[in-house]
Amino acid sequence: EATANQPLDGLPSYYDGAKQLFIAVHPQTRTIVYVGVSFFSKSDQIVNDGALYRSGDEGGSWTRVAVTGPISPVYRIVFAPGHSEIIYLGTGNE
């Protein structure tokens, strides 16, 4: 359930880890996997931040995908039909 077992780069210093919310496999390149996460803190249960991570080796290692500005937890990942290089994210808070 938690992606904290895999090292995640770009984890904000004030969070203790990240919880996996959604996984999507690239439609043409099966070794590329994306995961949407929410960050969590053991001392504060309020979550306002999330991120998108990418793996090019079937989940063996993860790199945070750069986005413009902070985003909320990522609950959904969808590839644009016919344009798999375009990714839509469904974000929000519980």
XYZ file of C-alpha atoms in Angstrom:
94
model
C 0.000 0.000 0.000
C 2.634 2.590 0.913
C 5.360 3.547 -1.507
C 7.592 4.344 1.467
C 9.332 0.978 0.884
C 10.821 2.415 -2.308
C 13.122 5.427 -2.030
C 11.359 8.511 -3.352
C 13.382 11.536 -4.356
C 11.891 14.973 -3.898
C 10.088 14.084 -0.667
C 9.496 17.360 1.221
C 11.555 17.398 4.426
C 8.520 18.015 6.649
C 6.836 14.765 5.544
C 7.712 11.277 6.771
C 6.687 9.373 3.665
C 4.233 8.950 0.822
C 1.122 6.809 0.409
C 0.390 5.332 -2.996
C -3.045 6.349 -4.279
C -3.077 5.318 -7.950
C -0.809 3.375 -10.335
C -0.859 3.639 -14.139
C 1.229 1.692 -16.648
C 2.220 3.544 -19.819
C 0.009 2.272 -22.663
C 2.872 1.719 -25.166
C 5.888 1.106 -22.906
C 4.983 -1.410 -20.209
C 8.216 -0.834 -18.246
C 7.187 2.796 -17.555
C 4.940 3.128 -14.524
C 3.469 6.218 -12.882
C 2.220 6.478 -9.313
C 0.171 9.235 -7.734
C 0.890 9.814 -4.046
C -0.092 11.831 -1.027
C 2.562 12.786 1.488
C 2.045 12.078 5.179
C 3.488 13.177 8.480
C 3.381 10.980 11.589
C 2.857 14.057 13.762
C 0.198 15.777 11.609
C -2.591 13.836 9.908
C -3.543 16.707 7.588
C -2.422 16.034 4.010
C -2.415 18.850 1.478
C 0.416 17.872 -0.836
C 0.864 15.151 -3.393
C 3.103 14.271 -6.305
C 3.468 12.197 -9.437
C 6.375 9.740 -9.635
C 7.693 7.867 -12.674
C 9.586 4.619 -12.923
C 11.325 3.476 -16.104
C 12.202 0.043 -14.688
C 8.827 -1.415 -13.682
C 8.917 0.190 -10.232
C 12.507 -0.612 -9.284
C 13.317 3.076 -8.802
C 11.249 6.258 -8.814
C 11.788 9.860 -9.910
C 9.460 12.712 -9.008
C 7.905 14.287 -12.105
C 8.364 18.051 -12.172
C 5.124 20.008 -12.247
C 4.444 23.719 -12.080
C 3.778 24.544 -8.442
C 2.510 22.311 -5.644
C -0.289 19.825 -6.282
C -2.807 18.058 -4.085
C -2.730 14.274 -3.599
C -2.983 12.451 -6.951
C -5.993 10.096 -7.030
C -6.162 9.413 -10.756
C -3.755 9.232 -13.722
C -5.090 9.122 -17.303
C -3.200 9.156 -20.606
C -4.698 11.271 -23.393
C -6.221 9.069 -26.120
C -3.805 8.900 -29.044
C -1.231 11.073 -27.225
C 0.315 8.990 -24.438
C 2.899 11.721 -23.762
C 0.047 13.832 -22.315
C -0.986 12.812 -18.824
C -4.004 14.106 -16.913
C -4.044 14.026 -13.130
C -7.063 13.898 -10.853
C -6.100 15.653 -7.637
C -7.815 16.740 -4.446
C -8.108 16.224 -0.713
C -10.199 13.743 1.198
